[in-house]
């Protein structure tokens, strides 16, 4: 994608997000680029996925549900109870329909960035990780260790984030999406296999 097209997307997106969310978005975008560099992945694709990952975040929850219905995006019973989760699916939809992104890998990285999923591609892991570690994030536990791991081993880093996220969710009234649990089981097994 050429620079001008990228700038156009940034300008348009900036109007759809509040300032805090836009600053987070830029943090994720640059962190995606850095992780792509570290792991030999396509930097442009990673940046674009990072830029658009939360493009549907600032839509009110009721409107998220309405928009899913309107655009025939399937909503699970769990998502109905926690509609904020839908910003990922809706984000992928808008990335294509409103921002003209056709790349399937980018769209799928946006779609799974909140819960994660089993067998993520390197690009999907990069977006998932960057969202968690970008510089403005500062409340999660073990961030120093997770930030260090991000540049060393994507699978181990993904696993650590999933483990901490599940622990956080289990202590909160929030329901756990099957994708989150499946991702955790998958990366747990994968890391045990790799590291004994
Ligand atoms: O959109 P962001 O705030 O940048 O980050 P995100 O899209 O990763 O969303 C983070 C929130 O999503 C965080 O509070 C944990 C929550 N989350 C992750 N997996 C699940 C989940 N919430 C529920 N209810 N169920 C999940 O499985
Ligand atoms: Fe998000
Ligand atoms: Fe985010």
mmCIF file of N, CA and C in Angstrom, residues 45-171:
data_model
loop_
_atom_site.group_PDB
_atom_site.id
_atom_site.type_symbol
_atom_site.label_atom_id
_atom_site.label_comp_id
_atom_site.label_asym_id
_atom_site.label_seq_id
_atom_site.Cartn_x
_atom_site.Cartn_y
_atom_site.Cartn_z
ATOM 1 N N UNK A 45 1.973 -4.834 6.137
ATOM 2 C CA UNK A 45 0.738 -5.528 6.503
ATOM 3 C C UNK A 45 0.478 -5.446 7.997
ATOM 4 N N UNK A 46 1.538 -5.629 8.769
ATOM 5 C CA UNK A 46 1.405 -5.576 10.223
ATOM 6 C C UNK A 46 0.956 -4.181 10.667
ATOM 7 N N UNK A 47 1.526 -3.149 10.049
ATOM 8 C CA UNK A 47 1.152 -1.776 10.414
ATOM 9 C C UNK A 47 -0.299 -1.483 10.082
ATOM 10 N N UNK A 48 -0.727 -1.937 8.927
ATOM 11 C CA UNK A 48 -2.108 -1.668 8.505
ATOM 12 C C UNK A 48 -3.099 -2.404 9.421
ATOM 13 N N UNK A 49 -2.767 -3.640 9.762
ATOM 14 C CA UNK A 49 -3.627 -4.402 10.669
ATOM 15 C C UNK A 49 -3.679 -3.710 12.039
ATOM 16 N N UNK A 50 -2.540 -3.243 12.510
ATOM 17 C CA UNK A 50 -2.487 -2.543 13.800
ATOM 18 C C UNK A 50 -3.288 -1.250 13.755
ATOM 19 N N UNK A 51 -3.156 -0.544 12.652
ATOM 20 C CA UNK A 51 -3.872 0.729 12.508
ATOM 21 C C UNK A 51 -5.388 0.525 12.592
ATOM 22 N N UNK A 52 -5.868 -0.531 11.972
ATOM 23 C CA UNK A 52 -7.328 -0.705 11.888
ATOM 24 C C UNK A 52 -7.915 -1.642 12.942
ATOM 25 N N UNK A 53 -7.078 -2.233 13.800
ATOM 26 C CA UNK A 53 -7.606 -3.298 14.659
ATOM 27 C C UNK A 53 -8.786 -2.858 15.533
ATOM 28 N N UNK A 54 -8.767 -1.609 15.997
ATOM 29 C CA UNK A 54 -9.855 -1.135 16.877
ATOM 30 C C UNK A 54 -10.774 -0.140 16.164
ATOM 31 N N UNK A 55 -10.863 -0.217 14.845
ATOM 32 C CA UNK A 55 -11.628 0.810 14.115
ATOM 33 C C UNK A 55 -13.108 0.838 14.496
ATOM 34 N N UNK A 56 -13.619 -0.271 15.065
ATOM 35 C CA UNK A 56 -15.037 -0.298 15.456
ATOM 36 C C UNK A 56 -15.215 -0.147 16.974
ATOM 37 N N UNK A 57 -14.146 0.194 17.672
ATOM 38 C CA UNK A 57 -14.178 0.193 19.137
ATOM 39 C C UNK A 57 -15.092 1.279 19.708
ATOM 40 N N UNK A 58 -15.149 2.435 19.075
ATOM 41 C CA UNK A 58 -15.877 3.559 19.682
ATOM 42 C C UNK A 58 -17.355 3.631 19.293
ATOM 43 N N UNK A 59 -17.878 2.558 18.748
ATOM 44 C CA UNK A 59 -19.310 2.481 18.450
ATOM 45 C C UNK A 59 -20.019 2.006 19.732
ATOM 46 N N UNK A 60 -21.106 2.682 20.138
ATOM 47 C CA UNK A 60 -21.805 2.222 21.358
ATOM 48 C C UNK A 60 -22.259 0.762 21.225
ATOM 49 N N UNK A 61 -22.293 0.051 22.361
ATOM 50 C CA UNK A 61 -22.575 -1.392 22.323
ATOM 51 C C UNK A 61 -23.889 -1.760 21.634
ATOM 52 N N UNK A 62 -24.934 -1.026 21.928
ATOM 53 C CA UNK A 62 -26.223 -1.347 21.287
ATOM 54 C C UNK A 62 -26.121 -1.200 19.771
ATOM 55 N N UNK A 63 -25.377 -0.188 19.365
ATOM 56 C CA UNK A 63 -25.205 0.027 17.926
ATOM 57 C C UNK A 63 -24.353 -1.076 17.295
ATOM 58 N N UNK A 64 -23.414 -1.598 18.072
ATOM 59 C CA UNK A 64 -22.610 -2.719 17.571
ATOM 60 C C UNK A 64 -23.539 -3.881 17.216
ATOM 61 N N UNK A 65 -24.454 -4.172 18.150
ATOM 62 C CA UNK A 65 -25.389 -5.284 17.914
ATOM 63 C C UNK A 65 -26.262 -5.020 16.690
ATOM 64 N N UNK A 66 -26.715 -3.798 16.602
ATOM 65 C CA UNK A 66 -27.562 -3.408 15.466
ATOM 66 C C UNK A 66 -26.821 -3.567 14.136
ATOM 67 N N UNK A 67 -25.575 -3.092 14.147
ATOM 68 C CA UNK A 67 -24.777 -3.145 12.912
ATOM 69 C C UNK A 67 -24.486 -4.583 12.494
ATOM 70 N N UNK A 68 -24.263 -5.455 13.482
ATOM 71 C CA UNK A 68 -24.020 -6.864 13.156
ATOM 72 C C UNK A 68 -25.253 -7.457 12.489
ATOM 73 N N UNK A 69 -26.399 -7.118 13.036
ATOM 74 C CA UNK A 69 -27.649 -7.624 12.470
ATOM 75 C C UNK A 69 -27.805 -7.111 11.029
ATOM 76 N N UNK A 70 -27.588 -5.813 10.893
ATOM 77 C CA UNK A 70 -27.754 -5.171 9.580
ATOM 78 C C UNK A 70 -26.830 -5.791 8.529
ATOM 79 N N UNK A 71 -25.602 -6.080 8.940
ATOM 80 C CA UNK A 71 -24.629 -6.593 7.966
ATOM 81 C C UNK A 71 -24.504 -8.113 8.017
ATOM 82 N N UNK A 72 -25.461 -8.738 8.702
ATOM 83 C CA UNK A 72 -25.510 -10.212 8.757
ATOM 84 C C UNK A 72 -24.233 -10.843 9.298
ATOM 85 N N UNK A 73 -23.681 -10.199 10.307
ATOM 86 C CA UNK A 73 -22.521 -10.769 10.997
ATOM 87 C C UNK A 73 -23.068 -11.600 12.161
ATOM 88 N N UNK A 74 -22.757 -12.898 12.213
ATOM 89 C CA UNK A 74 -23.311 -13.744 13.278
ATOM 90 C C UNK A 74 -22.855 -13.296 14.673
ATOM 91 N N UNK A 75 -23.802 -13.268 15.612
ATOM 92 C CA UNK A 75 -23.513 -12.869 16.990
ATOM 93 C C UNK A 75 -23.843 -14.052 17.902
ATOM 94 N N UNK A 76 -22.880 -14.482 18.714
ATOM 95 C CA UNK A 76 -23.142 -15.608 19.628
ATOM 96 C C UNK A 76 -23.875 -15.087 20.879
ATOM 97 N N UNK A 77 -24.417 -16.036 21.653
ATOM 98 C CA UNK A 77 -25.136 -15.656 22.879
ATOM 99 C C UNK A 77 -24.192 -14.908 23.820
ATOM 100 N N UNK A 78 -22.947 -15.356 23.883
ATOM 101 C CA UNK A 78 -21.957 -14.711 24.752
ATOM 102 C C UNK A 78 -21.662 -13.280 24.284
ATOM 103 N N UNK A 79 -21.568 -13.101 22.982
ATOM 104 C CA UNK A 79 -21.312 -11.756 22.445
ATOM 105 C C UNK A 79 -22.495 -10.817 22.693
ATOM 106 N N UNK A 80 -23.673 -11.395 22.712
ATOM 107 C CA UNK A 80 -24.859 -10.591 23.001
ATOM 108 C C UNK A 80 -24.758 -10.008 24.413
ATOM 109 N N UNK A 81 -24.193 -10.807 25.328
ATOM 110 C CA UNK A 81 -24.032 -10.348 26.709
ATOM 111 C C UNK A 81 -22.827 -9.441 26.885
ATOM 112 N N UNK A 82 -21.823 -9.600 26.045
ATOM 113 C CA UNK A 82 -20.619 -8.753 26.099
ATOM 114 C C UNK A 82 -20.356 -8.164 24.713
ATOM 115 N N UNK A 83 -21.220 -7.220 24.309
ATOM 116 C CA UNK A 83 -21.140 -6.739 22.916
ATOM 117 C C UNK A 83 -19.819 -6.051 22.571
ATOM 118 N N UNK A 84 -19.044 -5.636 23.602
ATOM 119 C CA UNK A 84 -17.761 -4.994 23.280
ATOM 120 C C UNK A 84 -16.853 -5.938 22.496
ATOM 121 N N UNK A 85 -17.048 -7.264 22.725
ATOM 122 C CA UNK A 85 -16.238 -8.236 21.976
ATOM 123 C C UNK A 85 -16.422 -8.093 20.467
ATOM 124 N N UNK A 86 -17.596 -7.599 20.080
ATOM 125 C CA UNK A 86 -17.915 -7.520 18.643
ATOM 126 C C UNK A 86 -17.082 -6.485 17.894
ATOM 127 N N UNK A 87 -16.350 -5.610 18.618
ATOM 128 C CA UNK A 87 -15.570 -4.608 17.869
ATOM 129 C C UNK A 87 -14.509 -5.271 16.987
ATOM 130 N N UNK A 88 -14.151 -6.513 17.330
ATOM 131 C CA UNK A 88 -13.154 -7.212 16.514
ATOM 132 C C UNK A 88 -13.767 -7.673 15.181
ATOM 133 N N UNK A 89 -14.880 -8.381 15.268
ATOM 134 C CA UNK A 89 -15.569 -8.834 14.041
ATOM 135 C C UNK A 89 -16.036 -7.659 13.194
ATOM 136 N N UNK A 90 -16.651 -6.675 13.862
ATOM 137 C CA UNK A 90 -17.125 -5.500 13.129
ATOM 138 C C UNK A 90 -15.955 -4.727 12.527
ATOM 139 N N UNK A 91 -14.850 -4.704 13.269
ATOM 140 C CA UNK A 91 -13.654 -4.021 12.787
ATOM 141 C C UNK A 91 -13.152 -4.630 11.484
ATOM 142 N N UNK A 92 -13.160 -5.960 11.421
ATOM 143 C CA UNK A 92 -12.729 -6.630 10.193
ATOM 144 C C UNK A 92 -13.688 -6.284 9.049
ATOM 145 N N UNK A 93 -14.964 -6.244 9.380
ATOM 146 C CA UNK A 93 -15.964 -5.901 8.364
ATOM 147 C C UNK A 93 -15.739 -4.480 7.827
ATOM 148 N N UNK A 94 -15.535 -3.526 8.746
ATOM 149 C CA UNK A 94 -15.329 -2.137 8.320
ATOM 150 C C UNK A 94 -13.993 -1.944 7.611
ATOM 151 N N UNK A 95 -12.991 -2.689 8.054
ATOM 152 C CA UNK A 95 -11.679 -2.566 7.391
ATOM 153 C C UNK A 95 -11.848 -2.841 5.895
ATOM 154 N N UNK A 96 -12.683 -3.819 5.591
ATOM 155 C CA UNK A 96 -12.904 -4.170 4.186
ATOM 156 C C UNK A 96 -13.864 -3.200 3.500
ATOM 157 N N UNK A 97 -14.998 -2.968 4.150
ATOM 158 C CA UNK A 97 -16.060 -2.196 3.490
ATOM 159 C C UNK A 97 -15.818 -0.696 3.489
ATOM 160 N N UNK A 98 -15.214 -0.189 4.550
ATOM 161 C CA UNK A 98 -15.068 1.271 4.649
ATOM 162 C C UNK A 98 -13.646 1.751 4.397
ATOM 163 N N UNK A 99 -12.671 0.857 4.600
ATOM 164 C CA UNK A 99 -11.278 1.281 4.424
ATOM 165 C C UNK A 99 -10.600 0.572 3.253
ATOM 166 N N UNK A 100 -11.376 -0.276 2.576
ATOM 167 C CA UNK A 100 -10.886 -0.874 1.332
ATOM 168 C C UNK A 100 -9.777 -1.901 1.470
ATOM 169 N N UNK A 101 -9.678 -2.531 2.630
ATOM 170 C CA UNK A 101 -8.640 -3.555 2.819
ATOM 171 C C UNK A 101 -9.175 -4.907 2.347
ATOM 172 N N UNK A 102 -8.479 -5.522 1.409
ATOM 173 C CA UNK A 102 -8.952 -6.814 0.884
ATOM 174 C C UNK A 102 -8.110 -7.981 1.391
ATOM 175 N N UNK A 103 -6.927 -7.664 1.910
ATOM 176 C CA UNK A 103 -6.004 -8.721 2.327
ATOM 177 C C UNK A 103 -6.621 -9.590 3.447
ATOM 178 N N UNK A 104 -6.776 -10.868 3.133
ATOM 179 C CA UNK A 104 -7.455 -11.798 4.054
ATOM 180 C C UNK A 104 -6.702 -11.956 5.370
ATOM 181 N N UNK A 105 -5.376 -11.935 5.300
ATOM 182 C CA UNK A 105 -4.579 -12.121 6.526
ATOM 183 C C UNK A 105 -4.738 -10.933 7.473
ATOM 184 N N UNK A 106 -4.789 -9.752 6.883
ATOM 185 C CA UNK A 106 -4.991 -8.546 7.708
ATOM 186 C C UNK A 106 -6.383 -8.590 8.343
ATOM 187 N N UNK A 107 -7.380 -8.912 7.535
ATOM 188 C CA UNK A 107 -8.757 -8.936 8.044
ATOM 189 C C UNK A 107 -8.897 -9.967 9.160
ATOM 190 N N UNK A 108 -8.251 -11.100 8.987
ATOM 191 C CA UNK A 108 -8.399 -12.125 10.019
ATOM 192 C C UNK A 108 -7.637 -11.744 11.298
ATOM 193 N N UNK A 109 -6.525 -11.022 11.154
ATOM 194 C CA UNK A 109 -5.805 -10.547 12.349
ATOM 195 C C UNK A 109 -6.675 -9.557 13.138
ATOM 196 N N UNK A 110 -7.423 -8.740 12.432
ATOM 197 C CA UNK A 110 -8.330 -7.796 13.111
ATOM 198 C C UNK A 110 -9.457 -8.588 13.780
ATOM 199 N N UNK A 111 -9.985 -9.571 13.077
ATOM 200 C CA UNK A 111 -11.129 -10.348 13.573
ATOM 201 C C UNK A 111 -10.821 -11.089 14.879
ATOM 202 N N UNK A 112 -9.593 -11.584 15.023
ATOM 203 C CA UNK A 112 -9.314 -12.396 16.227
ATOM 204 C C UNK A 112 -8.475 -11.655 17.271
ATOM 205 N N UNK A 113 -8.342 -10.320 17.143
ATOM 206 C CA UNK A 113 -7.373 -9.644 18.012
ATOM 207 C C UNK A 113 -7.790 -9.581 19.493
ATOM 208 N N UNK A 114 -9.081 -9.741 19.790
ATOM 209 C CA UNK A 114 -9.507 -9.611 21.191
ATOM 210 C C UNK A 114 -9.399 -10.932 21.956
ATOM 211 N N UNK A 115 -9.901 -12.008 21.354
ATOM 212 C CA UNK A 115 -9.886 -13.302 22.045
ATOM 213 C C UNK A 115 -8.638 -14.115 21.718
ATOM 214 N N UNK A 116 -8.044 -13.863 20.540
ATOM 215 C CA UNK A 116 -7.050 -14.797 20.029
ATOM 216 C C UNK A 116 -7.778 -16.024 19.512
ATOM 217 N N UNK A 117 -7.034 -16.972 18.977
ATOM 218 C CA UNK A 117 -7.629 -18.241 18.548
ATOM 219 C C UNK A 117 -6.526 -19.278 18.411
ATOM 220 N N UNK A 118 -6.910 -20.526 18.164
ATOM 221 C CA UNK A 118 -5.909 -21.573 17.964
ATOM 222 C C UNK A 118 -5.112 -21.285 16.694
ATOM 223 N N UNK A 119 -3.927 -21.796 16.613
ATOM 224 C CA UNK A 119 -3.142 -21.765 15.381
ATOM 225 C C UNK A 119 -3.128 -20.412 14.670
ATOM 226 N N UNK A 120 -2.818 -19.372 15.398
ATOM 227 C CA UNK A 120 -2.743 -18.059 14.763
ATOM 228 C C UNK A 120 -1.525 -17.974 13.840
ATOM 229 N N UNK A 121 -1.675 -17.188 12.777
ATOM 230 C CA UNK A 121 -0.534 -16.918 11.900
ATOM 231 C C UNK A 121 0.391 -15.948 12.637
ATOM 232 N N UNK A 122 1.607 -15.774 12.114
ATOM 233 C CA UNK A 122 2.541 -14.833 12.749
ATOM 234 C C UNK A 122 1.922 -13.432 12.781
ATOM 235 N N UNK A 123 1.263 -13.044 11.703
ATOM 236 C CA UNK A 123 0.647 -11.709 11.663
ATOM 237 C C UNK A 123 -0.457 -11.578 12.723
ATOM 238 N N UNK A 124 -1.251 -12.604 12.862
ATOM 239 C CA UNK A 124 -2.315 -12.586 13.878
ATOM 240 C C UNK A 124 -1.721 -12.477 15.284
ATOM 241 N N UNK A 125 -0.650 -13.213 15.518
ATOM 242 C CA UNK A 125 0.000 -13.146 16.830
ATOM 243 C C UNK A 125 0.591 -11.761 17.069
ATOM 244 N N UNK A 126 1.174 -11.193 16.033
ATOM 245 C CA UNK A 126 1.790 -9.869 16.164
ATOM 246 C C UNK A 126 0.753 -8.823 16.580
ATOM 247 N N UNK A 127 -0.404 -8.856 15.954
ATOM 248 C CA UNK A 127 -1.448 -7.877 16.295
ATOM 249 C C UNK A 127 -1.978 -8.149 17.704
ATOM 250 N N UNK A 128 -2.187 -9.430 18.000
ATOM 251 C CA UNK A 128 -2.678 -9.813 19.330
ATOM 252 C C UNK A 128 -1.707 -9.334 20.419
ATOM 253 N N UNK A 129 -0.428 -9.548 20.196
ATOM 254 C CA UNK A 129 0.594 -9.174 21.170
ATOM 255 C C UNK A 129 0.761 -7.648 21.248
ATOM 256 N N UNK A 130 0.833 -7.001 20.083
ATOM 257 C CA UNK A 130 1.054 -5.548 20.061
ATOM 258 C C UNK A 130 -0.062 -4.815 20.807
ATOM 259 N N UNK A 131 -1.273 -5.318 20.676
ATOM 260 C CA UNK A 131 -2.417 -4.722 21.361
ATOM 261 C C UNK A 131 -2.212 -4.741 22.878
ATOM 262 N N UNK A 132 -1.554 -5.763 23.354
ATOM 263 C CA UNK A 132 -1.351 -5.957 24.791
ATOM 264 C C UNK A 132 -0.143 -5.191 25.328
ATOM 265 N N UNK A 133 0.869 -5.021 24.489
ATOM 266 C CA UNK A 133 2.137 -4.455 25.004
ATOM 267 C C UNK A 133 2.459 -3.040 24.551
ATOM 268 N N UNK A 134 1.634 -2.437 23.679
ATOM 269 C CA UNK A 134 2.014 -1.119 23.148
ATOM 270 C C UNK A 134 2.333 -0.170 24.318
ATOM 271 N N UNK A 135 3.178 0.845 24.084
ATOM 272 C CA UNK A 135 3.711 1.633 25.196
ATOM 273 C C UNK A 135 2.684 2.253 26.154
ATOM 274 N N UNK A 136 1.504 2.598 25.652
ATOM 275 C CA UNK A 136 0.517 3.228 26.546
ATOM 276 C C UNK A 136 -0.146 2.253 27.519
ATOM 277 N N UNK A 137 -0.043 0.966 27.235
ATOM 278 C CA UNK A 137 -0.628 -0.025 28.151
ATOM 279 C C UNK A 137 0.259 -0.126 29.374
ATOM 280 N N UNK A 138 -0.342 -0.028 30.534
ATOM 281 C CA UNK A 138 0.526 -0.133 31.705
ATOM 282 C C UNK A 138 -0.104 -0.755 32.948
ATOM 283 N N UNK A 139 -1.277 -1.390 32.785
ATOM 284 C CA UNK A 139 -1.860 -1.967 33.996
ATOM 285 C C UNK A 139 -1.668 -3.472 34.127
ATOM 286 N N UNK A 140 -1.507 -4.166 33.011
ATOM 287 C CA UNK A 140 -1.432 -5.626 33.091
ATOM 288 C C UNK A 140 -0.208 -6.077 33.896
ATOM 289 N N UNK A 141 -0.324 -7.276 34.449
ATOM 290 C CA UNK A 141 0.787 -7.862 35.203
ATOM 291 C C UNK A 141 1.870 -8.357 34.249
ATOM 292 N N UNK A 142 3.055 -8.541 34.761
ATOM 293 C CA UNK A 142 4.151 -9.171 34.010
ATOM 294 C C UNK A 142 4.481 -8.487 32.683
ATOM 295 N N UNK A 143 4.183 -7.182 32.575
ATOM 296 C CA UNK A 143 4.390 -6.539 31.273
ATOM 297 C C UNK A 143 5.856 -6.511 30.849
ATOM 298 N N UNK A 144 6.770 -6.351 31.802
ATOM 299 C CA UNK A 144 8.193 -6.305 31.438
ATOM 300 C C UNK A 144 8.615 -7.609 30.770
ATOM 301 N N UNK A 145 8.220 -8.703 31.406
ATOM 302 C CA UNK A 145 8.584 -10.031 30.901
ATOM 303 C C UNK A 145 7.880 -10.303 29.553
ATOM 304 N N UNK A 146 6.608 -9.940 29.471
ATOM 305 C CA UNK A 146 5.850 -10.183 28.236
ATOM 306 C C UNK A 146 6.400 -9.336 27.088
ATOM 307 N N UNK A 147 6.788 -8.096 27.388
ATOM 308 C CA UNK A 147 7.372 -7.228 26.346
ATOM 309 C C UNK A 147 8.700 -7.799 25.840
ATOM 310 N N UNK A 148 9.473 -8.351 26.750
ATOM 311 C CA UNK A 148 10.755 -8.937 26.356
ATOM 312 C C UNK A 148 10.518 -10.172 25.480
ATOM 313 N N UNK A 149 9.581 -11.019 25.918
ATOM 314 C CA UNK A 149 9.269 -12.242 25.175
ATOM 315 C C UNK A 149 8.745 -11.948 23.769
ATOM 316 N N UNK A 150 8.029 -10.841 23.631
ATOM 317 C CA UNK A 150 7.394 -10.502 22.346
ATOM 318 C C UNK A 150 8.418 -10.454 21.219
ATOM 319 N N UNK A 151 9.642 -10.020 21.551
ATOM 320 C CA UNK A 151 10.660 -9.883 20.514
ATOM 321 C C UNK A 151 11.518 -11.134 20.380
ATOM 322 N N UNK A 152 11.228 -12.120 21.229
ATOM 323 C CA UNK A 152 12.019 -13.347 21.188
ATOM 324 C C UNK A 152 11.248 -14.536 20.662
ATOM 325 N N UNK A 153 10.027 -14.717 21.152
ATOM 326 C CA UNK A 153 9.294 -15.936 20.823
ATOM 327 C C UNK A 153 7.786 -15.659 20.811
ATOM 328 N N UNK A 154 7.210 -15.618 19.628
ATOM 329 C CA UNK A 154 5.783 -15.264 19.493
ATOM 330 C C UNK A 154 4.875 -16.256 20.210
ATOM 331 N N UNK A 155 5.202 -17.547 20.116
ATOM 332 C CA UNK A 155 4.326 -18.558 20.729
ATOM 333 C C UNK A 155 4.338 -18.464 22.256
ATOM 334 N N UNK A 156 5.515 -18.305 22.796
ATOM 335 C CA UNK A 156 5.610 -18.201 24.251
ATOM 336 C C UNK A 156 4.934 -16.935 24.749
ATOM 337 N N UNK A 157 5.122 -15.855 23.994
ATOM 338 C CA UNK A 157 4.528 -14.582 24.384
ATOM 339 C C UNK A 157 3.003 -14.659 24.315
ATOM 340 N N UNK A 158 2.495 -15.241 23.234
ATOM 341 C CA UNK A 158 1.047 -15.413 23.076
ATOM 342 C C UNK A 158 0.493 -16.207 24.252
ATOM 343 N N UNK A 159 1.215 -17.259 24.618
ATOM 344 C CA UNK A 159 0.777 -18.099 25.727
ATOM 345 C C UNK A 159 0.710 -17.329 27.045
ATOM 346 N N UNK A 160 1.747 -16.529 27.313
ATOM 347 C CA UNK A 160 1.761 -15.757 28.565
ATOM 348 C C UNK A 160 0.604 -14.764 28.640
ATOM 349 N N UNK A 161 0.317 -14.138 27.500
ATOM 350 C CA UNK A 161 -0.794 -13.173 27.483
ATOM 351 C C UNK A 161 -2.124 -13.895 27.699
ATOM 352 N N UNK A 162 -2.293 -15.021 27.024
ATOM 353 C CA UNK A 162 -3.540 -15.784 27.177
ATOM 354 C C UNK A 162 -3.714 -16.261 28.616
ATOM 355 N N UNK A 163 -2.632 -16.719 29.228
ATOM 356 C CA UNK A 163 -2.711 -17.208 30.599
ATOM 357 C C UNK A 163 -3.124 -16.074 31.543
ATOM 358 N N UNK A 164 -2.495 -14.914 31.401
ATOM 359 C CA UNK A 164 -2.842 -13.777 32.261
ATOM 360 C C UNK A 164 -4.255 -13.275 31.991
ATOM 361 N N UNK A 165 -4.654 -13.281 30.722
ATOM 362 C CA UNK A 165 -6.007 -12.823 30.369
ATOM 363 C C UNK A 165 -7.061 -13.746 30.976
ATOM 364 N N UNK A 166 -6.826 -15.064 30.870
ATOM 365 C CA UNK A 166 -7.785 -16.017 31.444
ATOM 366 C C UNK A 166 -7.887 -15.843 32.946
ATOM 367 N N UNK A 167 -6.741 -15.645 33.585
ATOM 368 C CA UNK A 167 -6.758 -15.465 35.031
ATOM 369 C C UNK A 167 -7.556 -14.218 35.404
ATOM 370 N N UNK A 168 -7.321 -13.166 34.642
ATOM 371 C CA UNK A 168 -8.078 -11.923 34.877
ATOM 372 C C UNK A 168 -9.574 -12.153 34.660
ATOM 373 N N UNK A 169 -9.932 -12.842 33.589
ATOM 374 C CA UNK A 169 -11.355 -13.061 33.278
ATOM 375 C C UNK A 169 -12.020 -13.941 34.334
ATOM 376 N N UNK A 170 -11.269 -14.933 34.819
ATOM 377 C CA UNK A 170 -11.830 -15.837 35.820
ATOM 378 C C UNK A 170 -12.137 -15.112 37.131
ATOM 379 N N UNK A 171 -11.406 -14.047 37.395
ATOM 380 C CA UNK A 171 -11.655 -13.274 38.619
ATOM 381 C C UNK A 171 -12.653 -12.146 38.415
#
